[in-house]
Amino acid sequence: MEFTITGTHIWYYTICQREVWLMSRQIEPDQEHEAILLGRLNDQNSFRREKKYLYFEGGVVDLYREENGQLLISEVKKSSRFEYSARMQLLYYLYKLRQAGIESVGELRIPKEKKVSRVRLDPGSEAEIVEICRQIEVIISLDKPPQPVRCRYCRGCAYLEFCWS
């Protein structure tokens, strides 16, 4: 099966590995789910004056600009609830850009909380991203999805009915 890992897969992997398998089969979450709709609204209404959407193999960066001669990419999230997942997604984008010969720095922005965090790809985080990618490849090679595992994120998940009905 032809499959390209994206930043969204990294995001889902850190939350629920079952979601990674479902997405790899184009089984998309409920697009009318409140969390997805709020995410779209946050995206549309935040940082209107900045350059949006830098597309490349492996993802789409929310915002980008040049800062001190270097590319600065930003990932925008509605809250810090999934901060680890967002950080890993951003590290993956930095990793993919480095593979393309573009050194860059990242910024995680949470407008509602007025929070901005710098993110840099160092050898430790690069190794972590490589391992996550390896694990994602294992998950998508499975014939069946991993069994659902109830966690604190299930209640607000757009796959809730799929996994628990």
Backbone as JSON Lines, residues from 0, in Angstrom:
{"i":0,"aa":"M","n":[0.84,-1.18,0.0],"ca":[0.0,0.0,0.0],"c":[0.89,1.24,0.0]}
{"i":1,"aa":"E","n":[0.63,2.14,-0.93],"ca":[1.36,3.41,-1.02],"c":[0.84,4.34,0.07]}
{"i":2,"aa":"F","n":[1.75,4.89,0.87],"ca":[1.32,5.72,1.99],"c":[2.39,6.74,2.31]}
{"i":3,"aa":"T","n":[1.98,8.0,2.48],"ca":[2.88,9.06,2.88],"c":[2.49,9.53,4.27]}
{"i":4,"aa":"I","n":[3.42,9.47,5.19],"ca":[3.16,9.97,6.54],"c":[3.08,11.49,6.47]}
{"i":5,"aa":"T","n":[2.1,12.03,7.18],"ca":[1.95,13.48,7.25],"c":[2.01,13.93,8.71]}
{"i":6,"aa":"G","n":[2.07,15.22,8.89],"ca":[2.06,15.77,10.25],"c":[0.81,15.38,11.01]}
{"i":7,"aa":"T","n":[-0.3,15.23,10.3],"ca":[-1.55,14.82,10.95],"c":[-1.43,13.41,11.52]}
{"i":8,"aa":"H","n":[-0.73,12.53,10.82],"ca":[-0.52,11.17,11.33],"c":[0.32,11.21,12.61]}
{"i":9,"aa":"I","n":[1.32,12.08,12.62],"ca":[2.16,12.21,13.82],"c":[1.28,12.68,14.98]}
{"i":10,"aa":"W","n":[0.45,13.69,14.72],"ca":[-0.48,14.21,15.72],"c":[-1.34,13.08,16.29]}
{"i":11,"aa":"Y","n":[-2.0,12.33,15.39],"ca":[-2.89,11.27,15.85],"c":[-2.13,10.15,16.54]}
{"i":12,"aa":"Y","n":[-0.95,9.82,16.07],"ca":[-0.17,8.75,16.7],"c":[0.06,9.03,18.18]}
{"i":13,"aa":"T","n":[0.33,10.27,18.52],"ca":[0.62,10.62,19.91],"c":[-0.64,10.66,20.77]}
{"i":14,"aa":"I","n":[-1.8,10.61,20.14],"ca":[-3.06,10.62,20.88],"c":[-3.7,9.24,20.88]}
{"i":15,"aa":"C","n":[-3.84,8.65,19.67],"ca":[-4.52,7.35,19.54],"c":[-4.02,6.65,18.29]}
{"i":16,"aa":"Q","n":[-3.37,5.53,18.46],"ca":[-2.79,4.82,17.32],"c":[-3.86,4.23,16.41]}
{"i":17,"aa":"R","n":[-5.03,3.96,16.94],"ca":[-6.13,3.46,16.11],"c":[-6.51,4.5,15.05]}
{"i":18,"aa":"E","n":[-6.48,5.77,15.43],"ca":[-6.81,6.84,14.48],"c":[-5.85,6.84,13.29]}
{"i":19,"aa":"V","n":[-4.59,6.53,13.54],"ca":[-3.6,6.48,12.46],"c":[-4.01,5.42,11.44]}
{"i":20,"aa":"W","n":[-4.38,4.25,11.91],"ca":[-4.78,3.17,11.01],"c":[-6.02,3.58,10.22]}
{"i":21,"aa":"L","n":[-7.02,4.15,10.89],"ca":[-8.25,4.57,10.22],"c":[-7.95,5.61,9.14]}
{"i":22,"aa":"M","n":[-7.13,6.59,9.47],"ca":[-6.79,7.62,8.49],"c":[-6.04,7.03,7.3]}
{"i":23,"aa":"S","n":[-5.2,6.04,7.56],"ca":[-4.42,5.43,6.47],"c":[-5.33,4.71,5.48]}
{"i":24,"aa":"R","n":[-6.55,4.39,5.9],"ca":[-7.53,3.73,5.05],"c":[-8.6,4.71,4.55]}
{"i":25,"aa":"Q","n":[-8.32,5.99,4.69],"ca":[-9.26,7.06,4.3],"c":[-10.6,6.96,5.03]}
{"i":26,"aa":"I","n":[-10.59,6.42,6.23],"ca":[-11.77,6.42,7.08],"c":[-11.66,7.68,7.93]}
{"i":27,"aa":"E","n":[-12.31,8.72,7.48],"ca":[-12.16,10.03,8.1],"c":[-13.11,10.2,9.28]}
{"i":28,"aa":"P","n":[-12.72,11.03,10.23],"ca":[-13.61,11.29,11.36],"c":[-14.81,12.12,10.91]}
{"i":29,"aa":"D","n":[-15.79,12.2,11.74],"ca":[-17.0,12.99,11.49],"c":[-16.61,14.45,11.25]}
{"i":30,"aa":"Q","n":[-16.75,14.92,10.01],"ca":[-16.33,16.27,9.64],"c":[-17.23,17.35,10.23]}
{"i":31,"aa":"E","n":[-18.36,16.97,10.79],"ca":[-19.26,17.92,11.44],"c":[-19.1,17.89,12.96]}
{"i":32,"aa":"H","n":[-18.12,17.13,13.44],"ca":[-17.86,17.06,14.88],"c":[-17.42,18.43,15.4]}
{"i":33,"aa":"E","n":[-17.87,18.76,16.58],"ca":[-17.6,20.08,17.16],"c":[-16.12,20.43,17.18]}
{"i":34,"aa":"A","n":[-15.27,19.48,17.55],"ca":[-13.83,19.76,17.64],"c":[-13.25,20.1,16.27]}
{"i":35,"aa":"I","n":[-13.69,19.42,15.24],"ca":[-13.2,19.7,13.89],"c":[-13.7,21.05,13.41]}
{"i":36,"aa":"L","n":[-14.97,21.35,13.66],"ca":[-15.53,22.63,13.25],"c":[-14.84,23.79,13.99]}
{"i":37,"aa":"L","n":[-14.59,23.61,15.29],"ca":[-13.89,24.64,16.06],"c":[-12.47,24.84,15.56]}
{"i":38,"aa":"G","n":[-11.81,23.77,15.18],"ca":[-10.46,23.86,14.64],"c":[-10.43,24.66,13.35]}
{"i":39,"aa":"R","n":[-11.4,24.41,12.49],"ca":[-11.49,25.18,11.24],"c":[-11.73,26.66,11.5]}
{"i":40,"aa":"L","n":[-12.62,26.93,12.44],"ca":[-12.94,28.31,12.8],"c":[-11.7,29.01,13.36]}
{"i":41,"aa":"N","n":[-10.98,28.33,14.24],"ca":[-9.75,28.88,14.81],"c":[-8.75,29.2,13.7]}
{"i":42,"aa":"D","n":[-8.64,28.29,12.75],"ca":[-7.72,28.46,11.63],"c":[-8.1,29.68,10.78]}
{"i":43,"aa":"Q","n":[-9.38,29.82,10.5],"ca":[-9.84,30.93,9.65],"c":[-9.71,32.29,10.33]}
{"i":44,"aa":"N","n":[-9.88,32.32,11.64],"ca":[-9.95,33.6,12.35],"c":[-8.65,34.04,13.02]}
{"i":45,"aa":"S","n":[-7.63,33.23,12.97],"ca":[-6.37,33.56,13.64],"c":[-5.33,34.02,12.62]}
{"i":46,"aa":"F","n":[-4.59,35.03,12.99],"ca":[-3.41,35.48,12.23],"c":[-3.73,35.78,10.76]}
{"i":47,"aa":"R","n":[-4.74,36.56,10.53],"ca":[-5.19,36.87,9.17],"c":[-4.16,37.63,8.35]}
{"i":48,"aa":"R","n":[-3.27,38.35,8.99],"ca":[-2.29,39.18,8.26],"c":[-1.02,38.42,7.89]}
{"i":49,"aa":"E","n":[-0.87,37.23,8.38],"ca":[0.36,36.47,8.11],"c":[0.17,35.52,6.94]}
{"i":50,"aa":"K","n":[1.29,35.1,6.37],"ca":[1.25,34.15,5.26],"c":[0.79,32.8,5.8]}
{"i":51,"aa":"K","n":[-0.2,32.24,5.12],"ca":[-0.74,30.97,5.57],"c":[-0.46,29.87,4.56]}
{"i":52,"aa":"Y","n":[-0.33,28.68,5.09],"ca":[-0.31,27.44,4.33],"c":[0.9,27.29,3.42]}
{"i":53,"aa":"L","n":[1.9,26.7,3.96],"ca":[3.07,26.28,3.2],"c":[2.93,24.78,3.0]}
{"i":54,"aa":"Y","n":[2.72,24.36,1.76],"ca":[2.49,22.96,1.43],"c":[3.81,22.3,1.02]}
{"i":55,"aa":"F","n":[4.04,21.09,1.5],"ca":[5.2,20.3,1.09],"c":[4.89,18.84,1.39]}
{"i":56,"aa":"E","n":[5.71,17.94,0.85],"ca":[5.46,16.51,1.09],"c":[5.51,16.24,2.58]}
{"i":57,"aa":"G","n":[4.42,15.76,3.1],"ca":[4.37,15.43,4.52],"c":[3.58,16.42,5.34]}
{"i":58,"aa":"G","n":[3.08,17.48,4.71],"ca":[2.27,18.36,5.53],"c":[1.96,19.72,4.96]}
{"i":59,"aa":"V","n":[1.24,20.45,5.78],"ca":[0.85,21.82,5.48],"c":[1.1,22.62,6.75]}
{"i":60,"aa":"V","n":[1.96,23.61,6.65],"ca":[2.27,24.46,7.8],"c":[1.23,25.58,7.83]}
{"i":61,"aa":"D","n":[0.73,25.88,9.04],"ca":[-0.31,26.9,9.19],"c":[0.17,28.29,8.79]}
{"i":62,"aa":"L","n":[1.33,28.69,9.29],"ca":[1.88,30.03,9.03],"c":[3.36,29.91,8.74]}
{"i":63,"aa":"Y","n":[3.89,30.88,7.99],"ca":[5.34,30.91,7.76],"c":[5.79,32.33,7.47]}
{"i":64,"aa":"R","n":[7.06,32.56,7.8],"ca":[7.68,33.85,7.5],"c":[9.2,33.68,7.61]}
{"i":65,"aa":"E","n":[9.9,34.68,7.13],"ca":[11.35,34.69,7.28],"c":[11.68,35.49,8.53]}
{"i":66,"aa":"E","n":[12.6,34.97,9.31],"ca":[13.05,35.68,10.51],"c":[14.56,35.51,10.61]}
{"i":67,"aa":"N","n":[15.28,36.62,10.57],"ca":[16.74,36.6,10.64],"c":[17.36,35.67,9.6]}
{"i":68,"aa":"G","n":[16.8,35.71,8.39],"ca":[17.35,34.91,7.3],"c":[17.0,33.44,7.36]}
{"i":69,"aa":"Q","n":[16.11,33.05,8.24],"ca":[15.75,31.65,8.39],"c":[14.23,31.51,8.29]}
{"i":70,"aa":"L","n":[13.77,30.39,7.77],"ca":[12.34,30.12,7.68],"c":[11.8,29.82,9.08]}
{"i":71,"aa":"L","n":[10.75,30.51,9.45],"ca":[10.05,30.26,10.71],"c":[8.68,29.73,10.36]}
{"i":72,"aa":"I","n":[8.38,28.51,10.8],"ca":[7.06,27.91,10.54],"c":[6.29,27.85,11.85]}
{"i":73,"aa":"S","n":[4.98,28.04,11.76],"ca":[4.14,28.05,12.95],"c":[2.98,27.09,12.8]}
{"i":74,"aa":"E","n":[2.69,26.41,13.87],"ca":[1.51,25.56,13.96],"c":[0.59,26.23,14.96]}
{"i":75,"aa":"V","n":[-0.69,26.41,14.59],"ca":[-1.66,27.1,15.43],"c":[-2.66,26.08,15.97]}
{"i":76,"aa":"K","n":[-2.86,26.08,17.28],"ca":[-3.81,25.17,17.91],"c":[-4.77,25.96,18.78]}
{"i":77,"aa":"K","n":[-5.94,25.39,19.03],"ca":[-6.97,26.11,19.79],"c":[-6.72,26.08,21.29]}
{"i":78,"aa":"S","n":[-5.97,25.09,21.78],"ca":[-5.65,25.04,23.21],"c":[-4.38,24.24,23.42]}
{"i":79,"aa":"S","n":[-3.86,24.31,24.63],"ca":[-2.63,23.57,24.95],"c":[-2.93,22.16,25.42]}
{"i":80,"aa":"R","n":[-4.18,21.74,25.33],"ca":[-4.57,20.4,25.77],"c":[-3.75,19.31,25.06]}
{"i":81,"aa":"F","n":[-3.47,19.52,23.79],"ca":[-2.71,18.55,23.01],"c":[-1.32,19.1,22.68]}
{"i":82,"aa":"E","n":[-0.72,19.79,23.61],"ca":[0.54,20.47,23.34],"c":[1.65,19.5,22.9]}
{"i":83,"aa":"Y","n":[1.75,18.36,23.55],"ca":[2.77,17.39,23.16],"c":[2.56,16.95,21.71]}
{"i":84,"aa":"S","n":[1.32,16.63,21.35],"ca":[1.01,16.2,19.98],"c":[1.33,17.29,18.98]}
{"i":85,"aa":"A","n":[0.97,18.53,19.3],"ca":[1.25,19.66,18.41],"c":[2.75,19.86,18.26]}
{"i":86,"aa":"R","n":[3.48,19.72,19.35],"ca":[4.94,19.87,19.3],"c":[5.56,18.8,18.41]}
{"i":87,"aa":"M","n":[5.08,17.56,18.53],"ca":[5.62,16.48,17.71],"c":[5.28,16.7,16.23]}
{"i":88,"aa":"Q","n":[4.08,17.19,15.95],"ca":[3.68,17.5,14.58],"c":[4.61,18.57,14.0]}
{"i":89,"aa":"L","n":[4.88,19.59,14.78],"ca":[5.77,20.66,14.33],"c":[7.19,20.16,14.13]}
{"i":90,"aa":"L","n":[7.66,19.31,15.02],"ca":[8.99,18.71,14.86],"c":[9.06,17.87,13.58]}
{"i":91,"aa":"Y","n":[7.99,17.19,13.26],"ca":[7.95,16.41,12.02],"c":[8.1,17.34,10.81]}
{"i":92,"aa":"Y","n":[7.41,18.46,10.82],"ca":[7.53,19.42,9.72],"c":[8.97,19.94,9.61]}
{"i":93,"aa":"L","n":[9.58,20.23,10.74],"ca":[10.98,20.68,10.72],"c":[11.89,19.58,10.16]}
{"i":94,"aa":"Y","n":[11.6,18.35,10.52],"ca":[12.36,17.19,10.03],"c":[12.22,17.06,8.51]}
{"i":95,"aa":"K","n":[10.98,17.15,8.01],"ca":[10.75,17.02,6.57],"c":[11.42,18.17,5.8]}
{"i":96,"aa":"L","n":[11.35,19.36,6.34],"ca":[12.01,20.49,5.69],"c":[13.52,20.3,5.68]}
{"i":97,"aa":"R","n":[14.09,19.79,6.78],"ca":[15.53,19.52,6.82],"c":[15.91,18.49,5.77]}
{"i":98,"aa":"Q","n":[15.08,17.46,5.61],"ca":[15.35,16.45,4.58],"c":[15.37,17.07,3.18]}
{"i":99,"aa":"A","n":[14.59,18.14,3.0],"ca":[14.55,18.84,1.71],"c":[15.64,19.89,1.6]}
{"i":100,"aa":"G","n":[16.52,19.98,2.62],"ca":[17.63,20.92,2.59],"c":[17.28,22.31,3.1]}
{"i":101,"aa":"I","n":[16.18,22.42,3.82],"ca":[15.75,23.72,4.35],"c":[15.81,23.69,5.88]}
{"i":102,"aa":"E","n":[16.78,24.39,6.43],"ca":[16.87,24.5,7.88],"c":[15.84,25.54,8.32]}
{"i":103,"aa":"S","n":[15.08,25.21,9.34],"ca":[14.04,26.11,9.81],"c":[13.85,25.96,11.3]}
{"i":104,"aa":"V","n":[13.08,26.85,11.86],"ca":[12.74,26.82,13.27],"c":[11.22,26.86,13.36]}
{"i":105,"aa":"G","n":[10.68,26.29,14.43],"ca":[9.23,26.23,14.58],"c":[8.72,27.05,15.74]}
{"i":106,"aa":"E","n":[7.44,27.3,15.67],"ca":[6.76,28.06,16.7],"c":[5.37,27.46,16.88]}
{"i":107,"aa":"L","n":[5.05,27.12,18.1],"ca":[3.72,26.6,18.43],"c":[2.93,27.76,19.02]}
{"i":108,"aa":"R","n":[1.8,28.09,18.38],"ca":[0.99,29.23,18.82],"c":[-0.39,28.77,19.29]}
{"i":109,"aa":"I","n":[-0.78,29.29,20.43],"ca":[-2.11,29.01,20.98],"c":[-2.74,30.36,21.28]}
{"i":110,"aa":"P","n":[-3.44,30.94,20.27],"ca":[-3.94,32.31,20.39],"c":[-4.86,32.55,21.58]}
{"i":111,"aa":"K","n":[-5.75,31.64,21.85],"ca":[-6.72,31.81,22.94],"c":[-6.02,31.97,24.29]}
{"i":112,"aa":"E","n":[-4.87,31.32,24.43],"ca":[-4.11,31.37,25.68],"c":[-2.95,32.36,25.61]}
{"i":113,"aa":"K","n":[-2.83,33.03,24.46],"ca":[-1.72,33.97,24.23],"c":[-0.37,33.31,24.52]}
{"i":114,"aa":"K","n":[-0.23,32.1,24.01],"ca":[0.96,31.3,24.29],"c":[1.73,31.04,22.99]}
{"i":115,"aa":"V","n":[3.03,31.27,23.03],"ca":[3.91,31.01,21.89],"c":[5.14,30.28,22.41]}
{"i":116,"aa":"S","n":[5.46,29.14,21.8],"ca":[6.63,28.35,22.2],"c":[7.5,28.08,20.99]}
{"i":117,"aa":"R","n":[8.8,28.3,21.12],"ca":[9.75,27.98,20.05],"c":[10.06,26.49,20.09]}
{"i":118,"aa":"V","n":[10.22,25.92,18.92],"ca":[10.52,24.49,18.79],"c":[11.67,24.34,17.81]}
{"i":119,"aa":"R","n":[12.7,23.62,18.23],"ca":[13.87,23.36,17.37],"c":[14.07,21.86,17.26]}
{"i":120,"aa":"L","n":[14.48,21.45,16.08],"ca":[14.78,20.04,15.84],"c":[16.22,19.78,16.26]}
{"i":121,"aa":"D","n":[16.4,19.02,17.33],"ca":[17.72,18.65,17.79],"c":[17.89,17.14,17.56]}
{"i":122,"aa":"P","n":[19.08,16.6,17.77],"ca":[19.29,15.16,17.5],"c":[18.33,14.25,18.28]}
{"i":123,"aa":"G","n":[18.02,14.59,19.52],"ca":[17.1,13.76,20.31],"c":[15.69,13.76,19.76]}
{"i":124,"aa":"S","n":[15.19,14.95,19.42],"ca":[13.82,15.02,18.89],"c":[13.76,14.43,17.48]}
{"i":125,"aa":"E","n":[14.83,14.55,16.72],"ca":[14.86,13.93,15.39],"c":[14.79,12.41,15.51]}
{"i":126,"aa":"A","n":[15.52,11.84,16.45],"ca":[15.47,10.39,16.67],"c":[14.06,9.96,17.09]}
{"i":127,"aa":"E","n":[13.4,10.77,17.9],"ca":[12.04,10.47,18.35],"c":[11.08,10.48,17.15]}
{"i":128,"aa":"I","n":[11.23,11.46,16.26],"ca":[10.38,11.53,15.07],"c":[10.62,10.32,14.17]}
{"i":129,"aa":"V","n":[11.86,9.94,13.97],"ca":[12.18,8.78,13.14],"c":[11.53,7.52,13.72]}
{"i":130,"aa":"E","n":[11.58,7.36,15.04],"ca":[10.97,6.2,15.69],"c":[9.44,6.22,15.56]}
{"i":131,"aa":"I","n":[8.83,7.38,15.72],"ca":[7.38,7.48,15.55],"c":[7.0,7.11,14.12]}
{"i":132,"aa":"C","n":[7.75,7.56,13.14],"ca":[7.48,7.21,11.75],"c":[7.58,5.7,11.54]}
{"i":133,"aa":"R","n":[8.57,5.09,12.15],"ca":[8.72,3.63,12.06],"c":[7.5,2.93,12.66]}
{"i":134,"aa":"Q","n":[7.05,3.41,13.81],"ca":[5.87,2.82,14.47],"c":[4.6,3.02,13.63]}
{"i":135,"aa":"I","n":[4.47,4.17,13.0],"ca":[3.31,4.42,12.13],"c":[3.31,3.43,10.97]}
{"i":136,"aa":"E","n":[4.46,3.17,10.4],"ca":[4.55,2.21,9.3],"c":[4.1,0.81,9.75]}
{"i":137,"aa":"V","n":[4.45,0.44,10.98],"ca":[4.0,-0.85,11.54],"c":[2.48,-0.85,11.67]}
{"i":138,"aa":"I","n":[1.93,0.21,12.21],"ca":[0.48,0.29,12.43],"c":[-0.28,0.2,11.11]}
{"i":139,"aa":"I","n":[0.16,0.94,10.1],"ca":[-0.59,0.93,8.84],"c":[-0.43,-0.37,8.07]}
{"i":140,"aa":"S","n":[0.57,-1.17,8.42],"ca":[0.74,-2.46,7.75],"c":[-0.19,-3.54,8.33]}
{"i":141,"aa":"L","n":[-0.84,-3.24,9.43],"ca":[-1.75,-4.2,10.05],"c":[-2.98,-4.41,9.17]}
{"i":142,"aa":"D","n":[-3.51,-5.64,9.17],"ca":[-4.73,-5.93,8.4],"c":[-5.97,-5.34,9.05]}
{"i":143,"aa":"K","n":[-5.95,-5.25,10.36],"ca":[-7.09,-4.71,11.11],"c":[-6.6,-3.57,11.99]}
{"i":144,"aa":"P","n":[-7.49,-2.66,12.33],"ca":[-7.05,-1.55,13.21],"c":[-6.71,-2.06,14.59]}
{"i":145,"aa":"P","n":[-5.83,-1.37,15.29],"ca":[-5.6,-1.72,16.68],"c":[-6.92,-1.62,17.45]}
{"i":146,"aa":"Q","n":[-7.06,-2.42,18.47],"ca":[-8.27,-2.37,19.29],"c":[-8.4,-0.98,19.91]}
{"i":147,"aa":"P","n":[-9.63,-0.49,20.08],"ca":[-9.77,0.81,20.73],"c":[-9.31,0.73,22.19]}
{"i":148,"aa":"V","n":[-8.65,1.77,22.61],"ca":[-8.19,1.87,23.99],"c":[-8.77,3.17,24.54]}
{"i":149,"aa":"R","n":[-9.61,3.04,25.54],"ca":[-10.25,4.23,26.1],"c":[-9.2,5.08,26.81]}
{"i":150,"aa":"C","n":[-9.21,6.37,26.49],"ca":[-8.3,7.3,27.14],"c":[-9.03,8.62,27.41]}
{"i":151,"aa":"R","n":[-8.36,9.56,27.99],"ca":[-9.01,10.82,28.36],"c":[-9.47,11.64,27.16]}
{"i":152,"aa":"Y","n":[-8.99,11.32,25.97],"ca":[-9.36,12.07,24.78],"c":[-10.56,11.48,24.05]}
{"i":153,"aa":"C","n":[-10.99,10.29,24.39],"ca":[-12.08,9.62,23.66],"c":[-13.37,10.45,23.69]}
{"i":154,"aa":"R","n":[-13.7,11.02,24.81],"ca":[-14.98,11.74,24.95],"c":[-15.14,12.85,23.9]}
{"i":155,"aa":"G","n":[-14.06,13.53,23.55],"ca":[-14.13,14.61,22.57],"c":[-13.68,14.23,21.18]}
{"i":156,"aa":"C","n":[-13.56,12.95,20.9],"ca":[-13.0,12.48,19.64],"c":[-14.05,12.38,18.54]}
{"i":157,"aa":"A","n":[-13.68,12.76,17.34],"ca":[-14.58,12.69,16.18],"c":[-14.77,11.24,15.71]}
{"i":158,"aa":"Y","n":[-13.98,10.29,16.2],"ca":[-14.16,8.88,15.9],"c":[-14.94,8.15,17.0]}
{"i":159,"aa":"L","n":[-15.44,8.86,17.98],"ca":[-16.08,8.27,19.16],"c":[-17.11,7.19,18.78]}
{"i":160,"aa":"E","n":[-18.04,7.53,17.93],"ca":[-19.1,6.57,17.56],"c":[-18.53,5.38,16.81]}
{"i":161,"aa":"F","n":[-17.53,5.61,15.98],"ca":[-16.92,4.52,15.22],"c":[-16.3,3.49,16.16]}
{"i":162,"aa":"C","n":[-15.6,3.97,17.17],"ca":[-14.87,3.06,18.06],"c":[-15.75,2.43,19.14]}
{"i":163,"aa":"W","n":[-16.74,3.16,19.62],"ca":[-17.44,2.72,20.84],"c":[-18.93,2.48,20.66]}
{"i":164,"aa":"S","n":[-19.44,2.35,19.41],"ca":[-20.87,2.05,19.26],"c":[-21.11,0.57,19.25]}
